[in-house]
Coordinates of C-alpha atoms in Angstrom, one line a residue:
X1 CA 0.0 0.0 0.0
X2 CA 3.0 2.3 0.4
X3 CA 4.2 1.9 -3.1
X4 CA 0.6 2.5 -4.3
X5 CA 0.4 5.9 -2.6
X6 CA 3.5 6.7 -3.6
X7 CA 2.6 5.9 -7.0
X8 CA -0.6 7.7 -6.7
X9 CA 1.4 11.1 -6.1
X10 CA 2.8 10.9 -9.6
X11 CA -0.7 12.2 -10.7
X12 CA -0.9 15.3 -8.3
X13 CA 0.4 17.9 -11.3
X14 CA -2.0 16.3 -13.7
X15 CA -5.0 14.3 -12.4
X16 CA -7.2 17.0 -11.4
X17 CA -10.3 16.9 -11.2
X18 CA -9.9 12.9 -10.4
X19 CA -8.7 12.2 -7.1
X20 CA -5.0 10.4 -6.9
X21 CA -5.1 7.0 -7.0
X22 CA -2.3 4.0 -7.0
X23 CA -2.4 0.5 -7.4
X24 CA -0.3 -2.4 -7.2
X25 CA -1.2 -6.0 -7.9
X26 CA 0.6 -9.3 -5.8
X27 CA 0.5 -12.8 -6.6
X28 CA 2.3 -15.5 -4.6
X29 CA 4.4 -12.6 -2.9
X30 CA 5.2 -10.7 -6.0
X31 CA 4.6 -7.6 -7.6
X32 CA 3.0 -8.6 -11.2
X33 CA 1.1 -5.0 -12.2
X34 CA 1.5 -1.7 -11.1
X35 CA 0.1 1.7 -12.1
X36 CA -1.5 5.4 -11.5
X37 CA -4.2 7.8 -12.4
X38 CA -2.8 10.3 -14.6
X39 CA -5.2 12.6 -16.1
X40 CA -9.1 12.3 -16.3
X41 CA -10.5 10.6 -19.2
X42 CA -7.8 7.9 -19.4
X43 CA -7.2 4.6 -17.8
X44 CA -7.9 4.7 -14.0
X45 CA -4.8 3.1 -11.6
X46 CA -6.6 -0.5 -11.5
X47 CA -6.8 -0.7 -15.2
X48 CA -2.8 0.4 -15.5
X49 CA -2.0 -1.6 -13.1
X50 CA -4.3 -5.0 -14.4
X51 CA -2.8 -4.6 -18.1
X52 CA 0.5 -4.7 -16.8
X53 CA -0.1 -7.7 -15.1
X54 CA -2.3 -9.4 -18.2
X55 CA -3.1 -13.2 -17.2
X56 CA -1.2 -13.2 -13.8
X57 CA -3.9 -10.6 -12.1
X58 CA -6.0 -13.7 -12.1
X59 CA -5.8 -15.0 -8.3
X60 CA -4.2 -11.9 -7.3
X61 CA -4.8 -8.9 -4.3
X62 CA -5.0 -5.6 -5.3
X63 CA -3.6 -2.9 -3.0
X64 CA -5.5 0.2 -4.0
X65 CA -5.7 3.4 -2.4
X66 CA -9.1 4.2 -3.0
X67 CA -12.2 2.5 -3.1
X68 CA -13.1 1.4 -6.8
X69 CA -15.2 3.0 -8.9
X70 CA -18.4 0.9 -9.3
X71 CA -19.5 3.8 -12.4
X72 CA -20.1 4.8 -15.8
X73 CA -18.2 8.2 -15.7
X74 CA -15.6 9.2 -18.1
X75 CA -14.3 5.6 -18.1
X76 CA -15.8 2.4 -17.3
X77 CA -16.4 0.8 -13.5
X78 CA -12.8 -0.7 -12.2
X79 CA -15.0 -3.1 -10.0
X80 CA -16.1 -4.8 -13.4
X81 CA -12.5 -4.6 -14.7
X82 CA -11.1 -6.0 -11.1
X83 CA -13.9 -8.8 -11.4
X84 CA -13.4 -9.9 -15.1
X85 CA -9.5 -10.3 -14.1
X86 CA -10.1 -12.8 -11.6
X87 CA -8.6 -11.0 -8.6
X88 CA -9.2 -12.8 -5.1
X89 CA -9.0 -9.8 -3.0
X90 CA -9.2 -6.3 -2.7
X91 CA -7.7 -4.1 -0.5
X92 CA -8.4 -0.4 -0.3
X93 CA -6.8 2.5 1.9
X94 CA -9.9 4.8 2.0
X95 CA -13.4 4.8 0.9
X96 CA -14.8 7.3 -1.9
X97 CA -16.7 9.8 -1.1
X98 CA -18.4 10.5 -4.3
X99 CA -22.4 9.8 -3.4
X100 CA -21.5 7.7 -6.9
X101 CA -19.1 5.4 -5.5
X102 CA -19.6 5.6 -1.4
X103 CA -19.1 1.9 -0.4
X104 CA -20.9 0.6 -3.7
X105 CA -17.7 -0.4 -5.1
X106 CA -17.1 -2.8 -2.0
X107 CA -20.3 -4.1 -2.1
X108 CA -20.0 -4.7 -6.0
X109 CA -16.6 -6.9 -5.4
X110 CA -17.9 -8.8 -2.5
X111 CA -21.1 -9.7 -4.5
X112 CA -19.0 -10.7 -6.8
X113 CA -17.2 -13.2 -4.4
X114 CA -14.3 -11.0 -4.2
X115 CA -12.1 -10.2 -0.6
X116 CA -12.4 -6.7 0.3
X117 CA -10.4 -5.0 3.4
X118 CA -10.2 -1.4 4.2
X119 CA -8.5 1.0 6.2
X120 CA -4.9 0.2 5.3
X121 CA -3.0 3.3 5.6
X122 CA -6.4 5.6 5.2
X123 CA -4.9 8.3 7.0
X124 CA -2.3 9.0 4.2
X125 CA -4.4 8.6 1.5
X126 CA -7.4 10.8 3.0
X127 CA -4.5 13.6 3.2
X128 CA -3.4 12.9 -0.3
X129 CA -7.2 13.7 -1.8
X130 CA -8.0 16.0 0.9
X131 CA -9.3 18.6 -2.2
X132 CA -11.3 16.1 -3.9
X133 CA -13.0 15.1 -0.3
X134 CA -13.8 18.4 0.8
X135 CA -15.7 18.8 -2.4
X136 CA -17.4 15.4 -1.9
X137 CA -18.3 15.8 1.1
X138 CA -18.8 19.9 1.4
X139 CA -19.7 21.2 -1.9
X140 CA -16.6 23.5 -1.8
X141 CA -13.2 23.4 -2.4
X142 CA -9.9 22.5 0.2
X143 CA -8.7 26.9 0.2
X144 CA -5.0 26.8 1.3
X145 CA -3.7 30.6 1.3
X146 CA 0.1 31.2 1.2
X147 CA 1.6 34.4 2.8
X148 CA 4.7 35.3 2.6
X149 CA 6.0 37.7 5.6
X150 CA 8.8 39.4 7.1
X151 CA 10.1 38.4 10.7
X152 CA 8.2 41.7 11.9
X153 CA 4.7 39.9 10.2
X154 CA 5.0 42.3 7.1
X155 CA 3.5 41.3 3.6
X156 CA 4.8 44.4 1.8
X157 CA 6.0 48.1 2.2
X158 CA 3.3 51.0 3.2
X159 CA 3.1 51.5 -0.9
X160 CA 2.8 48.1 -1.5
X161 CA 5.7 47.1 -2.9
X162 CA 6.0 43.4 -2.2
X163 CA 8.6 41.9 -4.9
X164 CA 10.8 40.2 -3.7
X165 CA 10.3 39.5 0.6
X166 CA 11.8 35.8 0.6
X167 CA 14.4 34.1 -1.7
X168 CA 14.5 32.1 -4.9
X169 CA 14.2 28.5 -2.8
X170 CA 10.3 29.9 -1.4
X171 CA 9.5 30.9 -4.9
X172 CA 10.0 27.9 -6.4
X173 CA 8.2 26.0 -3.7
X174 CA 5.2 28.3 -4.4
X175 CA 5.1 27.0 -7.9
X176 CA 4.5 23.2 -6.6
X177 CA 1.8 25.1 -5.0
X178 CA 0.3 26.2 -7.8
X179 CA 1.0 22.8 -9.7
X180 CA -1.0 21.2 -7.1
X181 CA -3.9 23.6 -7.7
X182 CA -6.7 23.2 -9.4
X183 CA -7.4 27.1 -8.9
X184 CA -5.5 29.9 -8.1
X185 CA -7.2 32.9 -6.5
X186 CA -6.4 36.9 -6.0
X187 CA -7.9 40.0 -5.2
X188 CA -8.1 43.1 -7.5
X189 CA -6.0 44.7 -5.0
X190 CA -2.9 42.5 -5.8
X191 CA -3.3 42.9 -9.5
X192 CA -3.6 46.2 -9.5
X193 CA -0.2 46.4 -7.1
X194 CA 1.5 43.3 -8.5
X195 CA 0.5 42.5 -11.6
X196 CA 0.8 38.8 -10.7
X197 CA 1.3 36.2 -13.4
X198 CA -0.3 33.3 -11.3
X199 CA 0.4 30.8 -13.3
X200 CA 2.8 27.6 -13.1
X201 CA 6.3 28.4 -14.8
X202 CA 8.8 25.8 -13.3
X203 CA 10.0 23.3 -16.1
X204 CA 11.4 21.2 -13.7
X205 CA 7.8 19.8 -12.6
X206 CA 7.8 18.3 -16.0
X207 CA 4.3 17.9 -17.3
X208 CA 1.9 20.0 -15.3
X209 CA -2.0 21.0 -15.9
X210 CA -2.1 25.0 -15.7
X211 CA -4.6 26.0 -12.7
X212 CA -7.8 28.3 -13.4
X213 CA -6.6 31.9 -12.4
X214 CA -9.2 33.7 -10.6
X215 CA -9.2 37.1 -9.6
X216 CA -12.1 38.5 -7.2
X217 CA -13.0 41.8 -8.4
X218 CA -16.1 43.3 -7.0
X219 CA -16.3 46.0 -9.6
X220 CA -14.7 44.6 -12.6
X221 CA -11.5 47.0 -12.5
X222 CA -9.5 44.2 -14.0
X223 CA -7.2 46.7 -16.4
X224 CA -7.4 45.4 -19.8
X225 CA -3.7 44.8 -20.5
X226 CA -2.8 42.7 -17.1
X227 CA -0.1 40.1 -17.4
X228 CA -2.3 36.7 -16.5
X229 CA -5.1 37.9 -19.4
X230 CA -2.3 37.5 -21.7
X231 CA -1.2 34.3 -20.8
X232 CA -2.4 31.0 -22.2
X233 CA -5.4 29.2 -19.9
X234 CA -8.8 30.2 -18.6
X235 CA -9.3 33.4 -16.3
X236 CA -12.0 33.4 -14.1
X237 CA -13.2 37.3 -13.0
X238 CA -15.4 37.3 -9.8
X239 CA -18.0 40.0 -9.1
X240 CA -21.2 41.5 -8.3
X241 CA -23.3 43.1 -11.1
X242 CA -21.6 44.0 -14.3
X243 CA -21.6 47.3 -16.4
X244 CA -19.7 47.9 -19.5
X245 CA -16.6 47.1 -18.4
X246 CA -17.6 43.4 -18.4
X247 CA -17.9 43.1 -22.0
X248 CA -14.7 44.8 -22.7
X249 CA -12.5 41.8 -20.1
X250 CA -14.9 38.8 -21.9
X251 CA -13.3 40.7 -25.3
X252 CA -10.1 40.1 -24.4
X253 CA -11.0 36.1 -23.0
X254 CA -11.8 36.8 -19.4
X255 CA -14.8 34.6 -18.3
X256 CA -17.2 36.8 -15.8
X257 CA -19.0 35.3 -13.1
X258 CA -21.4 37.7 -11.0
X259 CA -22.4 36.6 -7.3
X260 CA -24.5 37.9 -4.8
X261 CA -23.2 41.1 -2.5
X262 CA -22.7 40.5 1.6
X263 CA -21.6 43.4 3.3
X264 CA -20.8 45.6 -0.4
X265 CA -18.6 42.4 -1.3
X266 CA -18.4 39.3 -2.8
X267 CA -20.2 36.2 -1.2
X268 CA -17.4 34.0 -0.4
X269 CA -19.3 31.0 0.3
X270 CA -21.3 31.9 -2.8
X271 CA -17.9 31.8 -4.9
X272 CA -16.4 28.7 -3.0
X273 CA -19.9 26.7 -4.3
X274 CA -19.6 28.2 -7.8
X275 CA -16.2 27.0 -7.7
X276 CA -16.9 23.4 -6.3
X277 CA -19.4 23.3 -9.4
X278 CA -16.4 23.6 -11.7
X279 CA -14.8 20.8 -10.2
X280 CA -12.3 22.7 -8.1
X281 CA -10.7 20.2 -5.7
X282 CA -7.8 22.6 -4.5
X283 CA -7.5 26.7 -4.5
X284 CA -4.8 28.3 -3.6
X285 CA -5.2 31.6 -2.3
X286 CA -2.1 34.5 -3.5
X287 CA -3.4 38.0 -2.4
X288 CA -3.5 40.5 0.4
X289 CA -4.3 41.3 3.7
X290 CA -7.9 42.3 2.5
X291 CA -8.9 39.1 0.5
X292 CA -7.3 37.1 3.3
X293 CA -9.0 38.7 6.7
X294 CA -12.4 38.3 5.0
X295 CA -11.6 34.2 4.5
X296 CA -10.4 33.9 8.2
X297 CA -13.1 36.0 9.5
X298 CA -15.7 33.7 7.7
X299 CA -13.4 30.6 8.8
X300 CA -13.2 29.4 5.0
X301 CA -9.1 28.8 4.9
X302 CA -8.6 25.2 5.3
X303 CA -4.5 25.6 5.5
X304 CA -2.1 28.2 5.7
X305 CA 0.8 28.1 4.7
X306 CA 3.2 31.2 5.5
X307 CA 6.8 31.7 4.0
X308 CA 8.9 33.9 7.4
X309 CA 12.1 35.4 5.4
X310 CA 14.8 36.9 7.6
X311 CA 14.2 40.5 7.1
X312 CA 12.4 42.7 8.7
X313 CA 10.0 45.7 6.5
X314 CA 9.2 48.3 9.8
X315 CA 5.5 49.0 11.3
X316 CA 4.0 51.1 8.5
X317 CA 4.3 47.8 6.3
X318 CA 1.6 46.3 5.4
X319 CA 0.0 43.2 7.3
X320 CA -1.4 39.3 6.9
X321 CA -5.0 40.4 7.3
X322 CA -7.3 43.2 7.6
X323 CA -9.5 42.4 10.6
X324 CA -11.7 44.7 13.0
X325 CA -9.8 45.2 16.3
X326 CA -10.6 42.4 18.9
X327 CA -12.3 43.5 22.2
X328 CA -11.6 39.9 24.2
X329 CA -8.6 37.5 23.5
X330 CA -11.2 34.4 22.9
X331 CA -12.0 36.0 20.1
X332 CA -9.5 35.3 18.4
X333 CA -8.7 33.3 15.8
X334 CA -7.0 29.7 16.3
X335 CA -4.6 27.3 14.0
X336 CA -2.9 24.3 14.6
X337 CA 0.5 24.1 13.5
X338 CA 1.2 21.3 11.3
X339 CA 4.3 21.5 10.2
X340 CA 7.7 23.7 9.8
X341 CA 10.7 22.8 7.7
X342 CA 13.1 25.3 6.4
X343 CA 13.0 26.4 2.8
X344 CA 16.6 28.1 1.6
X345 CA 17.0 31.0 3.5
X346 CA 13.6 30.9 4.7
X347 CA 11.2 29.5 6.9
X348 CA 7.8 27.4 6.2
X349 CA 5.3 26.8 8.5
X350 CA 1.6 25.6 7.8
X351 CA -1.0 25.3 9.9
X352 CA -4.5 24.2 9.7
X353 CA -7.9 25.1 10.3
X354 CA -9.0 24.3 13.5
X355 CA -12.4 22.7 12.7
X356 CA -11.0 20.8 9.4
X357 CA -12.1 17.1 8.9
X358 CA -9.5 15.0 6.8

């Protein structure tokens, strides 16, 4: 089961909006197939992993990290493809969420007089999918915002300047971020500062699927000539009701979504179900302190991930997140630390919501 998850994170750059998904086939105490999901539409890991292994999958366990589709979506049920085989046993690390799949695929291979165990290693694999679960399961996508900050909390100069707080090392890991992605999100205040690219530009990631750039613009002040309308991919412009301007950024390939207004802004949890409707498993969140207090205040970011760099930018710099002053310390707002590991010259450290269900 460890060599199928592993093998199921050679999909993350690519599979989306499929979850990742490994298998490996044994027979008599050898490895005889092996395989991975790669990209929606094609052969699922079983299939990979059962045409490697041709007449020896007969008699054989599959270790697969997901419960098996039992059907007809872009690619036939693996349950049927498992059962025609001839394998004796299945055993899967976590059960699928999708309402489509949701213990029928046990229930199909038992039926069928097939073995089936779960559980094996389901904590790894429900961390590998998080994004596709949260969607199953929530309607919405997994939001993980990244923040990068100088040791005195700083996320840019009083006039915004921002380029560049940490080093070449955090940068890069950003665009694993973004490779990971299905979507990646900003606010019209960091294009209109930044001009930010936000798309994936490493060629060391080798083949990647380009995330949906989104930029959540109340007003539609999207300027006409910004650097990720230029680009190659879909861009995704979030507001309330539309005027002229609208037309002009759909002229130039922008698609326009309009939302209802909370408070004179955007509804976020609006946007997050739009989102989840377009198959978003994973956004990533690049923008200011603005964007970023109003998803913390409504509790919506799942992980945060913040880049510290060894500099410091003075108290008139800008901070993480625009909040309303607190009157009593339990109202604050709590993480759990997850994790910290240094990156080059700077430091990483993610933490989680609170609240967050894996």
């Amino acid at each position: 089961m460890s060599l199928a998850l592993r093998l199921a994170e050679r999909g993350r750059y690519t599979v989306s909006p499929n979850p990742q998904v490994g298998c490996v086939l044994v027979r008599d105490g050898q490895i005889v197939g092996q395989g991975w999901h790669m990209r929606a539409g094609e052969a699922h890991a079983e299939v990979v992993a059962l045409n490697e292994a041709a007449e020896l999958a007969a008699g054989a366990t599959a270790y697969v990290t997901l419960e098996p589709c039992c059907h007809q979506g872009r690619t036939p049920p693996c349950t049927e493809a498992l059962i025609r085989a001839g394998v004796s046993r299945v055993v899967f690390a976590s059960s699928d969420p999708n309402p489509q799949v949701a213990g029928r695929g046990a229930s199909q291979l038992q039926e069928a007089g097939v073995t089936v165990d779960s559980g094996l290693l389901a904590d790894v694999a429900s961390n590998l999918n998080k994004g596709f679960f949260q969607r199953m399961r929530t309607r919405r996508p997994f939001v993980r915002s990244k923040i990068a900050v100088s040791l005195d909390g700083r996320t840019a100069l009083a006039s915004g300047e921002s380029k560049w707080i940490t080093g070449a090392a955090a940068r890069a890991d950003v665009q694993r971020l973004r490779a990971r992605s299905c979507a990646v999100m900003t606010g019209i205040g960091t294009v209109l500062s930044d001009d930010p690219a936000l798309n994936v530009r490493d060629d060391n990631l080798g083949e990647v699927r380009q995330p949906l750039r989104i930029i959540l613009d109340s007003h539609f002040q999207t300027p006409l000539k910004a650097r990720t309308l230029g680009l190659q991919g879909q861009v995704l412009i979030c507001g309330l009701q539309g005027d002229a301007s609208v037309e002009k950024l759909k002229a130039v390939g922008a698609d326009i979504v309009t939302l209802p207004e909370v408070n004179a802004r955007v509804d976020l949890d609006g946007l997050l179900g739009v989102l989840a409707e377009k198959e978003i498993n994973e956004l990533l969140v690049e923008a200011g302190p603005v964007l970023n207090g109003a998803l913390i205040r409504k509790n919506l970011i799942d992980e945060l991930i913040v880049y510290t760099a060894a500099n410091v930018l003075g108290d008139k710099g800008r901070g993480m997140f625009e909040l309303p002053a607190l009157g009593r310390m339990e109202d604050r707002v709590e993480m759990l630390l997850t994790d910290v590991r240094r990156v080059g010259d700077d430091v990483r450290t993610t933490y989680r919501r609170k609240t967050l269900e894996i």
